[in-house]
Coordinates of C-alpha atoms and ligand atoms in Angstrom, one line a residue:
M179 CA 65.2 107.8 87.8
A180 CA 66.4 110.9 89.5
S181 CA 64.3 112.3 92.4
P182 CA 62.7 115.6 91.8
S183 CA 64.6 117.2 94.8
D184 CA 67.3 119.6 93.8
T185 CA 70.1 117.6 95.5
F186 CA 70.9 114.0 96.0
V187 CA 68.2 112.3 98.0
T188 CA 68.5 114.4 101.2
G189 CA 67.2 117.6 99.6
A190 CA 68.4 121.2 99.6
N191 CA 67.5 123.9 102.0
P192 CA 65.1 126.2 100.2
L193 CA 66.2 129.1 102.4
R194 CA 69.8 128.7 101.4
D195 CA 71.7 131.9 101.0
P196 CA 74.5 131.2 98.5
A197 CA 76.7 133.7 100.3
D198 CA 76.5 131.8 103.6
R199 CA 79.8 129.8 103.8
R200 CA 78.5 127.6 106.6
L201 CA 75.9 126.0 104.4
P202 CA 77.0 123.0 102.3
R203 CA 78.3 123.7 98.9
I204 CA 76.4 121.5 96.5
A205 CA 77.6 120.5 93.0
G206 CA 75.4 121.5 90.1
P207 CA 74.4 119.1 87.2
S208 CA 77.5 117.2 86.3
G209 CA 79.2 113.8 85.9
L210 CA 82.6 112.3 86.5
V211 CA 84.5 110.0 84.1
I212 CA 87.2 107.9 85.8
F213 CA 90.0 106.5 83.7
G214 CA 91.7 103.6 85.4
V215 CA 88.6 102.7 87.3
T216 CA 89.9 99.1 88.1
G217 CA 93.0 100.5 89.9
D218 CA 93.9 100.7 93.6
L219 CA 93.2 104.5 94.0
S220 CA 89.8 104.3 92.3
R221 CA 88.7 101.4 94.4
K222 CA 90.0 102.6 97.8
K223 CA 89.4 106.3 97.5
L224 CA 87.6 107.7 94.4
M225 CA 84.5 105.5 94.2
P226 CA 83.9 105.6 98.0
A227 CA 84.4 109.4 98.0
V228 CA 81.7 109.7 95.2
Y229 CA 79.3 107.6 97.3
D230 CA 80.1 109.6 100.5
L231 CA 79.4 112.9 98.7
A232 CA 76.0 111.4 97.5
N233 CA 75.2 110.2 100.9
R234 CA 75.9 113.7 102.3
G235 CA 73.5 115.2 99.8
L236 CA 76.3 117.2 98.0
L237 CA 75.8 115.8 94.5
P238 CA 73.0 116.8 92.1
P239 CA 70.2 114.3 91.5
G240 CA 71.3 113.2 88.1
F241 CA 74.9 112.9 89.0
S242 CA 76.6 110.4 86.6
L243 CA 79.7 108.2 87.1
V244 CA 81.4 106.7 84.0
G245 CA 84.1 104.1 84.4
F246 CA 86.6 103.6 81.6
A247 CA 88.8 100.5 81.7
R248 CA 90.1 97.5 79.7
R249 CA 87.9 94.8 81.3
E250 CA 85.1 93.3 79.4
W251 CA 82.4 94.6 81.7
Q252 CA 78.8 95.5 81.2
H253 CA 77.3 98.5 83.1
E254 CA 76.1 96.1 85.8
D255 CA 79.5 94.6 86.4
F256 CA 80.9 98.1 86.9
A257 CA 78.1 99.0 89.2
Q258 CA 78.8 95.8 91.2
E259 CA 82.5 96.9 91.4
V260 CA 81.6 100.3 92.7
H261 CA 79.1 98.7 95.2
D262 CA 81.8 96.4 96.6
A263 CA 84.3 99.3 96.8
V264 CA 81.8 101.5 98.6
K265 CA 80.8 98.8 101.0
E266 CA 84.4 98.1 101.9
H267 CA 85.9 101.6 101.9
S268 CA 83.3 104.4 102.3
R269 CA 83.4 106.6 105.3
T270 CA 79.6 107.0 105.8
P271 CA 77.0 104.2 106.3
F272 CA 75.6 102.4 103.3
R273 CA 72.0 103.6 102.5
E274 CA 70.1 101.7 99.9
E275 CA 68.1 104.7 98.7
V276 CA 71.3 106.7 98.0
W277 CA 72.8 103.7 96.2
Q278 CA 69.7 103.2 94.1
Q279 CA 69.8 106.8 93.0
L280 CA 73.5 106.7 92.3
I281 CA 73.4 103.6 90.0
Q282 CA 70.9 105.4 87.7
G283 CA 73.8 107.4 86.3
M284 CA 76.5 104.7 86.2
R285 CA 77.9 103.6 82.9
F286 CA 80.9 101.7 81.7
V287 CA 83.1 102.2 78.6
Q288 CA 85.5 99.5 77.7
G289 CA 88.8 100.2 75.9
T290 CA 92.5 101.1 76.0
F291 CA 93.8 104.6 75.8
D292 CA 94.7 104.4 72.2
D293 CA 91.4 102.9 71.1
D294 CA 89.6 105.7 69.1
A295 CA 86.3 103.7 69.0
A296 CA 86.3 103.6 72.8
F297 CA 86.6 107.4 73.1
E298 CA 83.8 107.8 70.5
Q299 CA 81.7 105.5 72.6
L300 CA 82.6 107.7 75.7
R301 CA 81.4 110.7 73.7
D302 CA 78.1 109.0 72.9
T303 CA 77.7 107.9 76.6
I304 CA 78.1 111.4 77.8
K305 CA 75.5 112.6 75.3
E306 CA 73.1 109.9 76.4
L307 CA 73.7 110.8 80.1
D308 CA 73.0 114.5 79.3
E309 CA 69.6 113.5 78.0
A310 CA 68.8 110.8 80.5
Q311 CA 70.3 112.3 83.7
G312 CA 70.4 116.0 82.9
T313 CA 74.1 116.4 83.4
G314 CA 74.1 119.4 81.1
G315 CA 77.3 118.5 79.3
N316 CA 79.3 119.2 82.5
F317 CA 81.9 116.5 82.9
A318 CA 85.2 116.1 84.8
F319 CA 87.7 113.5 83.5
Y320 CA 89.7 112.0 86.3
L321 CA 93.0 110.5 85.1
S322 CA 93.7 107.8 87.7
V323 CA 96.1 106.0 85.5
P324 CA 99.9 105.4 85.5
P325 CA 101.5 108.8 84.8
K326 CA 103.0 107.6 81.5
F327 CA 99.5 107.6 80.1
F328 CA 98.6 111.2 81.1
P329 CA 99.6 112.7 77.7
K330 CA 97.8 110.0 75.7
V331 CA 94.5 110.4 77.6
V332 CA 94.6 114.2 77.4
Q333 CA 95.3 114.0 73.6
Q334 CA 92.5 111.5 73.1
L335 CA 90.1 113.8 74.9
K336 CA 91.0 116.6 72.5
K337 CA 90.9 114.4 69.4
H338 CA 87.4 113.2 70.2
G339 CA 86.0 116.6 71.1
L340 CA 85.6 115.7 74.8
A341 CA 87.5 118.7 76.1
D342 CA 85.3 121.2 74.2
Q343 CA 83.1 123.4 76.4
A344 CA 80.1 124.0 74.1
D345 CA 76.9 125.9 75.0
G346 CA 78.0 127.0 78.4
A347 CA 78.9 123.5 79.6
W348 CA 82.2 122.9 81.4
R349 CA 84.8 120.2 80.9
R350 CA 87.6 119.7 83.5
A351 CA 90.7 117.4 83.7
V352 CA 91.8 116.0 87.1
I353 CA 95.4 114.8 87.0
E354 CA 96.9 112.5 89.7
K355 CA 100.4 112.7 91.0
P356 CA 103.2 112.5 90.2
F357 CA 103.0 115.4 87.8
G358 CA 106.3 114.8 85.9
H359 CA 109.5 113.2 87.1
D360 CA 111.6 116.3 87.1
L361 CA 111.4 119.9 85.9
V362 CA 111.8 119.1 82.2
S363 CA 109.1 116.4 82.1
A364 CA 106.7 118.5 84.3
K365 CA 107.1 121.3 81.7
E366 CA 106.5 118.9 78.9
L367 CA 103.4 117.6 80.5
N368 CA 102.1 121.1 81.3
A369 CA 102.6 122.0 77.7
I370 CA 100.6 119.0 76.5
V371 CA 97.8 119.5 79.0
H372 CA 97.5 123.2 78.3
E373 CA 97.3 122.6 74.6
V374 CA 94.0 120.9 75.3
F375 CA 92.7 122.5 78.5
A376 CA 92.8 126.1 79.7
P377 CA 94.5 126.7 83.1
D378 CA 91.1 126.9 84.9
Q379 CA 90.1 123.6 83.5
V380 CA 93.0 121.7 85.0
F381 CA 92.9 120.3 88.6
R382 CA 96.2 118.7 89.7
I383 CA 95.7 116.5 92.7
D384 CA 97.8 116.8 95.8
H385 CA 95.5 115.0 98.2
Y386 CA 97.3 116.5 101.2
L387 CA 95.6 119.8 100.4
G388 CA 92.2 118.1 100.8
K389 CA 92.9 117.2 104.4
E390 CA 91.1 119.2 107.1
T391 CA 94.3 119.5 109.1
V392 CA 96.1 121.0 106.2
Q393 CA 93.4 123.6 105.5
N394 CA 93.5 124.3 109.2
I395 CA 97.0 125.7 108.9
L396 CA 95.5 128.7 107.3
A397 CA 92.8 129.1 109.9
L398 CA 95.3 128.7 112.7
R399 CA 97.6 131.3 111.2
F400 CA 95.2 133.9 109.8
A401 CA 92.0 133.6 111.9
N402 CA 93.8 134.2 115.2
T403 CA 95.9 137.0 116.7
L404 CA 97.9 134.6 118.9
F405 CA 100.3 133.0 116.5
E406 CA 101.1 135.3 113.6
P407 CA 103.0 138.0 115.6
I408 CA 105.6 135.3 116.5
W409 CA 105.6 133.4 113.2
N410 CA 108.9 134.8 112.0
R411 CA 112.7 134.8 112.4
S412 CA 112.5 136.9 115.6
Y413 CA 110.9 134.0 117.5
V414 CA 111.1 130.8 115.4
D415 CA 114.3 128.8 115.7
H416 CA 113.4 126.3 113.0
V417 CA 110.6 124.3 111.5
Q418 CA 110.4 120.5 111.1
I419 CA 108.0 119.0 108.6
T420 CA 107.7 115.2 108.8
M421 CA 105.8 112.6 106.9
A422 CA 106.7 109.2 108.2
E423 CA 105.3 105.9 107.2
D424 CA 105.8 102.6 109.1
I425 CA 105.0 100.4 106.0
G426 CA 107.4 99.4 103.3
I427 CA 106.6 99.6 99.6
G428 CA 104.1 96.7 99.7
G429 CA 103.0 95.7 96.3
R430 CA 103.9 99.0 94.7
A431 CA 107.4 98.2 93.4
G432 CA 106.5 99.0 89.8
Y433 CA 105.4 102.5 90.8
Y434 CA 108.0 103.3 93.4
D435 CA 111.3 102.1 92.1
G436 CA 112.9 104.9 90.1
I437 CA 110.7 107.5 91.8
G438 CA 111.6 107.3 95.5
A439 CA 110.7 109.2 98.6
A440 CA 111.9 112.7 97.6
R441 CA 109.9 112.7 94.3
D442 CA 106.9 110.9 95.8
V443 CA 106.5 113.0 98.9
I444 CA 108.8 116.1 99.2
Q445 CA 108.2 117.5 95.7
N446 CA 104.4 117.7 96.3
H447 CA 103.1 117.1 99.8
L448 CA 105.9 118.5 101.9
L449 CA 106.7 121.5 99.8
Q450 CA 103.0 122.3 99.8
L451 CA 103.0 122.1 103.6
L452 CA 106.0 124.3 103.7
A453 CA 104.3 126.9 101.4
L454 CA 101.2 127.0 103.6
T455 CA 103.3 127.3 106.8
A456 CA 105.6 130.0 105.5
M457 CA 103.6 132.1 103.0
E458 CA 102.3 135.6 103.7
E459 CA 98.6 136.2 104.3
P460 CA 96.8 136.1 101.0
A461 CA 94.6 139.1 100.1
S462 CA 91.6 136.7 100.0
F463 CA 91.0 133.0 100.0
D464 CA 90.3 132.7 96.3
A465 CA 92.4 130.5 94.2
D466 CA 94.4 133.2 92.5
A467 CA 95.4 135.0 95.7
L468 CA 96.4 131.7 97.5
A469 CA 98.4 130.6 94.5
A470 CA 100.2 133.9 94.3
E471 CA 101.4 133.6 97.9
K472 CA 102.4 130.0 97.6
T473 CA 104.3 130.7 94.4
K474 CA 106.1 133.6 96.0
V475 CA 107.3 131.6 98.9
L476 CA 108.3 128.6 96.9
G477 CA 110.3 131.0 94.7
A478 CA 112.2 132.1 97.7
V479 CA 113.2 128.6 98.8
R480 CA 117.0 128.0 98.6
L481 CA 118.9 124.7 98.8
P482 CA 121.9 124.3 101.1
E483 CA 125.2 125.2 99.4
D484 CA 126.7 121.8 100.2
L485 CA 124.1 119.2 99.1
G486 CA 126.1 116.4 100.7
K487 CA 125.7 118.0 104.1
G488 CA 122.3 119.5 103.8
T489 CA 120.4 116.6 102.2
V490 CA 120.2 112.9 102.9
L491 CA 118.6 110.2 100.7
A492 CA 118.6 106.7 102.1
Q493 CA 117.1 103.2 101.8
Y494 CA 115.6 100.9 104.4
A495 CA 117.5 97.7 105.3
G496 CA 115.8 94.8 107.1
G497 CA 114.9 95.1 110.7
W498 CA 112.1 94.8 113.2
Q499 CA 108.8 96.6 112.9
G500 CA 105.9 96.2 115.3
G501 CA 107.4 93.0 116.7
E502 CA 107.9 91.5 113.2
K503 CA 111.0 90.9 111.2
V504 CA 110.8 92.8 107.9
I505 CA 113.0 92.7 104.8
G506 CA 115.0 95.5 103.3
Y507 CA 114.1 97.5 100.2
L508 CA 116.5 95.7 97.9
Q509 CA 115.0 92.4 98.9
E510 CA 111.4 93.5 98.2
E511 CA 109.7 91.6 95.3
G512 CA 110.1 93.4 92.0
I513 CA 112.9 95.6 93.1
D514 CA 116.3 95.6 91.3
P515 CA 118.8 94.4 93.9
H516 CA 121.1 97.2 92.7
S517 CA 118.4 99.9 92.9
K518 CA 119.5 103.3 94.1
T519 CA 116.0 104.5 94.8
D520 CA 115.6 106.4 98.0
T521 CA 112.9 105.3 100.6
Y522 CA 114.0 108.1 103.0
A523 CA 114.8 111.8 102.2
A524 CA 115.6 114.7 104.5
V525 CA 116.5 118.2 103.3
K526 CA 117.4 121.4 104.9
L527 CA 115.9 124.4 103.1
R528 CA 116.2 128.2 103.6
I529 CA 113.6 130.7 102.7
D530 CA 115.3 133.9 101.5
N531 CA 112.9 136.6 102.6
R532 CA 112.5 139.1 105.5
R533 CA 110.2 136.8 107.5
W534 CA 112.4 133.7 107.4
A535 CA 116.0 134.7 106.8
G536 CA 118.2 132.4 108.9
V537 CA 115.4 130.0 109.9
P538 CA 116.0 126.5 108.6
F539 CA 113.1 124.4 107.4
Y540 CA 113.9 120.7 107.8
L541 CA 111.8 118.3 105.7
R542 CA 111.9 114.6 106.0
T543 CA 109.9 111.6 104.8
G544 CA 110.5 107.9 104.8
K545 CA 109.1 104.4 104.7
R546 CA 109.6 101.8 107.5
L547 CA 110.2 104.5 110.1
G548 CA 109.2 104.3 113.7
R549 CA 105.6 105.3 113.3
R550 CA 103.1 106.6 110.8
V551 CA 102.8 110.3 111.4
T552 CA 102.6 113.6 109.5
E553 CA 103.2 116.8 111.4
I554 CA 104.6 120.3 111.2
A555 CA 106.5 121.5 114.2
V556 CA 107.3 125.2 114.6
V557 CA 110.1 125.2 117.2
F558 CA 110.6 128.5 119.0
Q559 CA 113.8 130.1 120.3
R560 CA 114.8 129.7 123.9
A561 CA 114.0 132.6 126.2
P562 CA 116.8 135.1 125.8
H563 CA 117.5 135.2 129.5
S564 CA 116.5 132.7 132.2
P565 CA 116.3 133.8 135.8
F566 CA 116.1 130.1 136.8
D567 CA 119.0 127.8 137.7
H568 CA 120.3 125.7 134.9
T569 CA 119.7 122.6 137.0
A570 CA 116.1 123.7 137.6
T571 CA 115.4 123.9 133.8
E572 CA 117.3 120.8 132.7
E573 CA 114.2 119.1 131.4
L574 CA 112.9 122.1 129.6
G575 CA 113.0 121.9 125.8
Q576 CA 112.0 124.7 123.4
N577 CA 108.5 125.9 123.0
A578 CA 106.9 124.3 120.0
L579 CA 103.6 124.5 118.1
V580 CA 102.9 121.1 116.5
I581 CA 100.2 120.8 113.8
R582 CA 99.3 117.1 113.8
V583 CA 98.2 116.4 110.2
Q584 CA 97.6 112.6 110.7
P585 CA 96.8 110.4 112.5
D586 CA 95.4 111.8 115.8
E587 CA 94.6 115.1 114.1
G588 CA 95.0 118.3 116.1
V589 CA 97.4 120.8 117.5
T590 CA 99.8 120.7 120.4
L591 CA 101.4 123.6 122.1
R592 CA 104.5 122.7 124.2
F593 CA 105.8 125.1 126.8
G594 CA 107.5 125.1 130.2
S595 CA 105.7 124.9 133.5
K596 CA 106.7 124.8 137.2
V597 CA 106.8 121.3 138.6
P598 CA 104.6 121.3 141.8
G599 CA 106.8 121.3 144.9
T600 CA 109.1 123.4 147.0
S601 CA 111.7 124.2 144.3
M602 CA 111.4 126.3 141.2
E603 CA 111.9 123.4 138.8
V604 CA 110.5 123.9 135.2
R605 CA 109.6 121.1 132.9
D606 CA 107.9 120.7 129.5
V607 CA 104.1 120.3 129.4
S608 CA 101.7 120.4 126.5
M609 CA 98.2 121.8 125.7
D610 CA 96.3 119.8 123.2
F611 CA 93.5 120.4 120.7
A612 CA 92.1 117.2 119.2
Y613 CA 89.5 117.3 116.4
G614 CA 87.7 114.3 117.9
E615 CA 87.1 116.1 121.2
S616 CA 86.2 119.6 119.9
F617 CA 83.9 118.7 117.0
T618 CA 81.1 116.3 116.6
E619 CA 81.4 116.2 112.8
S620 CA 84.0 113.7 111.5
S621 CA 86.4 115.0 108.9
P622 CA 85.6 114.2 105.3
E623 CA 88.2 112.2 103.4
A624 CA 90.5 114.4 101.3
Y625 CA 89.2 112.9 98.1
E626 CA 85.6 113.8 99.0
R627 CA 86.6 117.4 99.4
L628 CA 88.7 117.5 96.2
I629 CA 86.1 115.8 93.9
L630 CA 83.4 118.1 95.2
D631 CA 85.7 121.1 94.5
V632 CA 86.4 119.9 91.0
L633 CA 82.6 119.6 90.3
L634 CA 82.2 123.1 91.8
G635 CA 85.1 124.5 89.8
D636 CA 86.8 125.7 93.0
A637 CA 90.5 125.6 92.4
N638 CA 91.8 126.7 95.9
L639 CA 93.2 123.3 96.9
F640 CA 94.9 122.4 93.6
P641 CA 98.5 123.3 92.9
R642 CA 99.1 125.4 89.8
T643 CA 101.6 125.0 87.0
E644 CA 104.0 127.5 88.6
E645 CA 103.9 125.7 92.0
V646 CA 104.6 122.3 90.4
E647 CA 107.4 123.6 88.3
L648 CA 109.0 125.5 91.2
S649 CA 108.9 122.4 93.4
W650 CA 110.7 120.4 90.8
K651 CA 113.2 123.2 90.5
I652 CA 113.9 122.8 94.2
L653 CA 114.2 119.0 94.0
D654 CA 116.1 118.4 90.7
P655 CA 119.6 119.4 92.0
I656 CA 119.1 117.1 95.0
E657 CA 118.2 114.2 92.8
Q658 CA 121.1 115.0 90.5
Y659 CA 123.6 115.2 93.4
W660 CA 122.6 111.8 94.8
E661 CA 122.4 110.2 91.3
K662 CA 126.1 111.2 90.8
N663 CA 127.2 110.3 94.3
G664 CA 126.7 106.6 94.4
K665 CA 124.4 104.5 96.5
P666 CA 122.3 106.0 99.2
P667 CA 123.1 104.9 102.8
Q668 CA 120.9 102.5 104.6
Y669 CA 118.8 102.6 107.8
S670 CA 117.3 99.8 109.8
A671 CA 113.5 99.3 109.4
G672 CA 111.6 100.5 112.4
T673 CA 114.1 103.2 113.3
W674 CA 113.8 107.0 112.6
G675 CA 116.1 107.0 109.6
P676 CA 119.8 107.0 108.8
V677 CA 122.5 108.4 111.1
E678 CA 123.5 110.8 108.4
A679 CA 120.2 112.6 108.9
D680 CA 120.7 112.9 112.6
E681 CA 124.2 114.3 112.0
M682 CA 122.7 116.8 109.6
L683 CA 120.8 118.4 112.5
E684 CA 123.5 117.8 115.1
R685 CA 125.8 120.0 113.0
D686 CA 123.3 122.8 113.5
G687 CA 123.0 122.0 117.3
R688 CA 119.5 120.6 116.8
S689 CA 117.8 117.2 116.7
W690 CA 114.9 115.6 115.0
R691 CA 111.7 115.3 117.0
R692 CA 110.6 111.7 117.8
P693 CA 106.9 112.1 117.3
Ligands
LIG179 N1 97.1 104.0 94.8 C1 97.3 105.1 95.5 O1 97.2 105.1 96.7 C2 97.8 106.4 94.9 C3 98.1 107.5 95.7 C4 98.4 108.7 95.1 C5 98.4 108.8 93.7 N2 98.2 107.7 92.9 C6 98.2 107.9 91.5 O2 96.9 107.5 91.0 C7 97.1 106.9 89.7 C8 96.4 105.6 89.7 O3 97.1 104.8 90.7 P1 96.7 103.3 91.1 O4 97.5 102.9 92.3 O5 95.2 103.2 91.1 O6 97.3 102.5 89.8 P2 96.9 101.0 89.4 O7 96.3 100.2 90.6 O8 98.1 100.4 88.8 O9 95.8 101.2 88.3 C9 96.0 101.7 87.1 C10 94.8 101.8 86.3 O10 95.1 102.1 84.9 C11 94.6 101.1 84.0 N3 95.5 101.0 82.9 C12 96.8 100.8 82.9 N4 97.3 100.7 81.6 C13 96.2 100.9 80.8 C14 96.1 100.9 79.4 N5 97.1 100.7 78.6 N6 94.8 101.1 78.9 C15 93.7 101.2 79.7 N7 93.9 101.2 81.1 C16 95.1 101.0 81.6 C17 94.5 99.9 84.8 O11 93.6 99.0 84.2 P3 93.8 97.4 84.3 O12 93.1 97.0 85.6 O13 93.0 96.9 83.1 O14 95.2 97.1 84.3 C18 94.1 100.4 86.2 O15 92.7 100.7 86.1 C19 98.5 107.0 89.4 O16 98.9 108.1 88.7 C20 99.2 107.0 90.8 O17 100.5 107.6 90.7 C21 97.8 106.5 93.5

């Protein structure tokens, strides 16, 4: 049974001052129900994140984990599944005493999403856990299921009284991406979800916001005096936000086809990165103030007038990647050979406000590109006048601040420096901050942070209804344009995307970075 300490195994600091933000934030009595517990996300990310939180002493002693799935499993089979997932994928070392405590609160409920008896059994299980584990009725429901089932699961939670917050207990819904397929479907889903849950009970996952490097955008901008004075149209030439993957679609044809790169990545991750990079300083770091600034800047985003010239969707063809020959998207197993789904998307956006007028934000994402990398590059204008010879500065690019989101997390500042020697030759050099070198703590996984925040009711890192709808409003015309205008062009696997995307920047006298 649960240990008498007031946190998970490792114990809490009795001198803890709740106002001290340096001390760990520990979840109160609670449990987590995962729907779709046999799925890829649950196995690779969610179950390991729960264990890692327990191992770090951030869960309450009676913390409970309920799996809901179709398999004919007993509680022990589920516990074995979690055990295997944790052993394979958790970030922190396996400790038997943590595990033994965690399994006390593990339960499994078998059923499909339209099975009323299974939801009744879930209700009974929660009641039993409240008594046995002291969860106090506080439960989060994590919908790690195919998006078409989001409405059904939410409605079942309502029908069986599982969303009711009785006697001071809380109930929360955690909804995976994609949140809708376009603006209309996102609004429909929002309407269904909010019929059951109040806005402060809903946590929409954009796992990028759980990354340390993404939260660091705010620290970099607003905890320093160095950057903010030049973070505007007077000094910034343009911004490039890239999320590149070197892998293809792998076994995810069923999920990916019909969705594509723009919906899968630009609508959520890249527009959130844009919002954090471009927004004004919030009045505070509470969820309302942050959401207000992100919403304001997303509302000021404008599409190019000519979508044919200012956006590119494309598909990977076969090619060479990492010394291996790889097949094209249309040859992948499970993909319709006539599919028009994009595996690459690049867009040029404007932000119509005083800070950013005239500064393009170029966003791109793609599969089977040269390298796996996510970064935000703020590229500065050239010096207005150069006293140096043109030939002496030939190798000088533009100053840039690059936030390396993943891998190799850190920040790079690129600037010109004199080459040692007798002439005044200037060349690009860089100054680097790397997380691994500056901090001894390793970064938690995004899902650890996000699950903990859900249990704490801290909504800072979760996009709100308005942000999701504004993002679809930006993306919908692009999708409609490409839907009408035939097949997307192709690019060879292992390259940095289609020539059309290079031409898009060349027309502006710029080029994409090769990270
Ligand atoms: N995988 C990722 O890396 C990733 C990344 C970001 C977001 N997401 C999102 O996370 C969610 C889960 O993704 P996933 O990759 O884990 O999907 P998945 O591997 O296809 O798993 C889906 C889960 O839903 C269950 N399920 C499907 N139909 C069901 C039904 N009719 N009744 C009961 N259970 C049913 C499956 O159970 P069975 O085993 O019984 O089929 C399985 O547990 C999706 O919304 C996805 O878009 C995933």
